[in-house]
JSON list of C-alpha atoms in Angstrom, two decimals:
[
{"chain": "A", "resi": 1, "resn": "MET", "atom": "CA", "xyz": [-7.33, 4.78, -15.09]},
{"chain": "A", "resi": 2, "resn": "ASN", "atom": "CA", "xyz": [-8.63, 7.26, -12.48]},
{"chain": "A", "resi": 3, "resn": "LYS", "atom": "CA", "xyz": [-6.54, 10.32, -11.32]},
{"chain": "A", "resi": 4, "resn": "ASP", "atom": "CA", "xyz": [-7.29, 11.68, -7.94]},
{"chain": "A", "resi": 5, "resn": "ASN", "atom": "CA", "xyz": [-4.89, 14.30, -6.72]},
{"chain": "A", "resi": 6, "resn": "ASP", "atom": "CA", "xyz": [-7.11, 15.24, -3.37]},
{"chain": "A", "resi": 7, "resn": "SER", "atom": "CA", "xyz": [-4.43, 14.95, -0.77]},
{"chain": "A", "resi": 8, "resn": "LYS", "atom": "CA", "xyz": [-7.15, 13.66, 1.75]},
{"chain": "A", "resi": 9, "resn": "HIS", "atom": "CA", "xyz": [-7.04, 10.50, -0.15]},
{"chain": "A", "resi": 10, "resn": "TRP", "atom": "CA", "xyz": [-3.78, 9.85, 0.02]},
{"chain": "A", "resi": 11, "resn": "LYS", "atom": "CA", "xyz": [-1.88, 8.52, 2.98]},
{"chain": "A", "resi": 12, "resn": "LEU", "atom": "CA", "xyz": [1.72, 9.89, 3.39]},
{"chain": "A", "resi": 13, "resn": "GLY", "atom": "CA", "xyz": [1.83, 11.30, 0.00]},
{"chain": "A", "resi": 14, "resn": "ILE", "atom": "CA", "xyz": [1.89, 7.73, -1.92]},
{"chain": "A", "resi": 15, "resn": "PHE", "atom": "CA", "xyz": [-0.81, 5.50, -0.11]},
{"chain": "A", "resi": 16, "resn": "TYR", "atom": "CA", "xyz": [-4.25, 5.87, -2.05]},
{"chain": "A", "resi": 17, "resn": "TYR", "atom": "CA", "xyz": [-7.30, 5.08, 0.42]},
{"chain": "A", "resi": 18, "resn": "ASN", "atom": "CA", "xyz": [-10.59, 6.19, -0.61]},
{"chain": "A", "resi": 19, "resn": "LYS", "atom": "CA", "xyz": [-13.84, 4.19, -0.14]},
{"chain": "A", "resi": 20, "resn": "ASP", "atom": "CA", "xyz": [-15.98, 6.58, -1.99]},
{"chain": "A", "resi": 21, "resn": "ASN", "atom": "CA", "xyz": [-13.63, 5.54, -5.38]},
{"chain": "A", "resi": 22, "resn": "PRO", "atom": "CA", "xyz": [-14.86, 2.11, -6.96]},
{"chain": "A", "resi": 23, "resn": "ALA", "atom": "CA", "xyz": [-11.81, 1.68, -8.88]},
{"chain": "A", "resi": 24, "resn": "GLU", "atom": "CA", "xyz": [-9.25, -1.27, -7.69]},
{"chain": "A", "resi": 25, "resn": "PHE", "atom": "CA", "xyz": [-6.29, 0.62, -9.12]},
{"chain": "A", "resi": 26, "resn": "VAL", "atom": "CA", "xyz": [-5.64, 4.50, -10.10]},
{"chain": "A", "resi": 27, "resn": "ASP", "atom": "CA", "xyz": [-3.16, 6.41, -11.59]},
{"chain": "A", "resi": 28, "resn": "LYS", "atom": "CA", "xyz": [-0.03, 7.34, -9.28]},
{"chain": "A", "resi": 29, "resn": "ARG", "atom": "CA", "xyz": [0.11, 11.07, -7.69]},
{"chain": "A", "resi": 30, "resn": "ASN", "atom": "CA", "xyz": [3.24, 11.82, -9.54]},
{"chain": "A", "resi": 31, "resn": "GLY", "atom": "CA", "xyz": [5.01, 9.98, -12.20]},
{"chain": "A", "resi": 32, "resn": "ILE", "atom": "CA", "xyz": [4.26, 7.33, -14.57]},
{"chain": "A", "resi": 33, "resn": "GLY", "atom": "CA", "xyz": [2.30, 3.98, -13.31]},
{"chain": "A", "resi": 34, "resn": "THR", "atom": "CA", "xyz": [-0.72, 2.71, -10.84]},
{"chain": "A", "resi": 35, "resn": "THR", "atom": "CA", "xyz": [-1.10, 2.36, -7.36]},
{"chain": "A", "resi": 36, "resn": "PRO", "atom": "CA", "xyz": [-4.00, 0.09, -5.59]},
{"chain": "A", "resi": 37, "resn": "ASN", "atom": "CA", "xyz": [-6.79, 1.92, -3.82]},
{"chain": "A", "resi": 38, "resn": "PHE", "atom": "CA", "xyz": [-5.82, 0.42, -0.40]},
{"chain": "A", "resi": 39, "resn": "ALA", "atom": "CA", "xyz": [-9.81, 1.30, 0.38]},
{"chain": "A", "resi": 40, "resn": "SER", "atom": "CA", "xyz": [-10.93, -2.03, -1.49]},
{"chain": "A", "resi": 41, "resn": "LYS", "atom": "CA", "xyz": [-10.00, -5.56, -0.79]},
{"chain": "A", "resi": 42, "resn": "SER", "atom": "CA", "xyz": [-7.86, -6.06, -3.92]},
{"chain": "A", "resi": 43, "resn": "GLY", "atom": "CA", "xyz": [-5.75, -3.46, -2.70]},
{"chain": "A", "resi": 44, "resn": "ARG", "atom": "CA", "xyz": [-5.57, -4.85, 0.81]},
{"chain": "A", "resi": 45, "resn": "LEU", "atom": "CA", "xyz": [-4.16, -8.04, -0.87]},
{"chain": "A", "resi": 46, "resn": "VAL", "atom": "CA", "xyz": [-1.69, -6.59, -2.68]},
{"chain": "A", "resi": 47, "resn": "PHE", "atom": "CA", "xyz": [-0.07, -4.72, 0.41]},
{"chain": "A", "resi": 48, "resn": "SER", "atom": "CA", "xyz": [-0.54, -8.14, 2.58]},
{"chain": "A", "resi": 49, "resn": "LEU", "atom": "CA", "xyz": [1.08, -10.29, -0.62]},
{"chain": "A", "resi": 50, "resn": "ILE", "atom": "CA", "xyz": [3.81, -7.50, -0.60]},
{"chain": "A", "resi": 51, "resn": "PHE", "atom": "CA", "xyz": [4.64, -6.56, 2.87]},
{"chain": "A", "resi": 52, "resn": "VAL", "atom": "CA", "xyz": [3.80, -9.49, 5.32]},
{"chain": "A", "resi": 53, "resn": "PRO", "atom": "CA", "xyz": [6.86, -11.06, 3.66]},
{"chain": "A", "resi": 54, "resn": "VAL", "atom": "CA", "xyz": [9.19, -8.54, 4.14]},
{"chain": "A", "resi": 55, "resn": "ILE", "atom": "CA", "xyz": [8.19, -7.81, 7.32]},
{"chain": "A", "resi": 56, "resn": "THR", "atom": "CA", "xyz": [8.15, -11.86, 8.66]},
{"chain": "A", "resi": 57, "resn": "ALA", "atom": "CA", "xyz": [11.89, -12.15, 6.59]},
{"chain": "A", "resi": 58, "resn": "VAL", "atom": "CA", "xyz": [13.10, -9.25, 8.54]},
{"chain": "A", "resi": 59, "resn": "ILE", "atom": "CA", "xyz": [11.77, -10.57, 12.02]},
{"chain": "A", "resi": 60, "resn": "LEU", "atom": "CA", "xyz": [13.11, -13.96, 11.47]},
{"chain": "A", "resi": 61, "resn": "LEU", "atom": "CA", "xyz": [16.15, -12.30, 10.55]},
{"chain": "A", "resi": 62, "resn": "PHE", "atom": "CA", "xyz": [16.77, -10.54, 13.99]},
{"chain": "A", "resi": 63, "resn": "ILE", "atom": "CA", "xyz": [15.51, -13.68, 15.82]},
{"chain": "A", "resi": 64, "resn": "ILE", "atom": "CA", "xyz": [18.23, -16.24, 14.11]},
{"chain": "A", "resi": 65, "resn": "MET", "atom": "CA", "xyz": [20.69, -13.27, 14.67]},
{"chain": "A", "resi": 66, "resn": "TYR", "atom": "CA", "xyz": [20.02, -12.47, 18.24]},
{"chain": "A", "resi": 67, "resn": "SER", "atom": "CA", "xyz": [19.18, -16.14, 19.03]},
{"chain": "A", "resi": 68, "resn": "LYS", "atom": "CA", "xyz": [23.01, -16.76, 19.72]}
]
């Protein structure tokens, strides 16, 4: 894997975004594991597959709660 600790590539300190890095996944900045490169297509796909359903569920929950 690729370890990049350059602060300009880490958004909010946890999201790796580097258009010049061809790697789809990189080592986490701190700790063990990997994180997607959100500048790559697969990184954006991972983001959408995880966060879009969560956001949709929260919005639907509020609609159901406040529609009464």
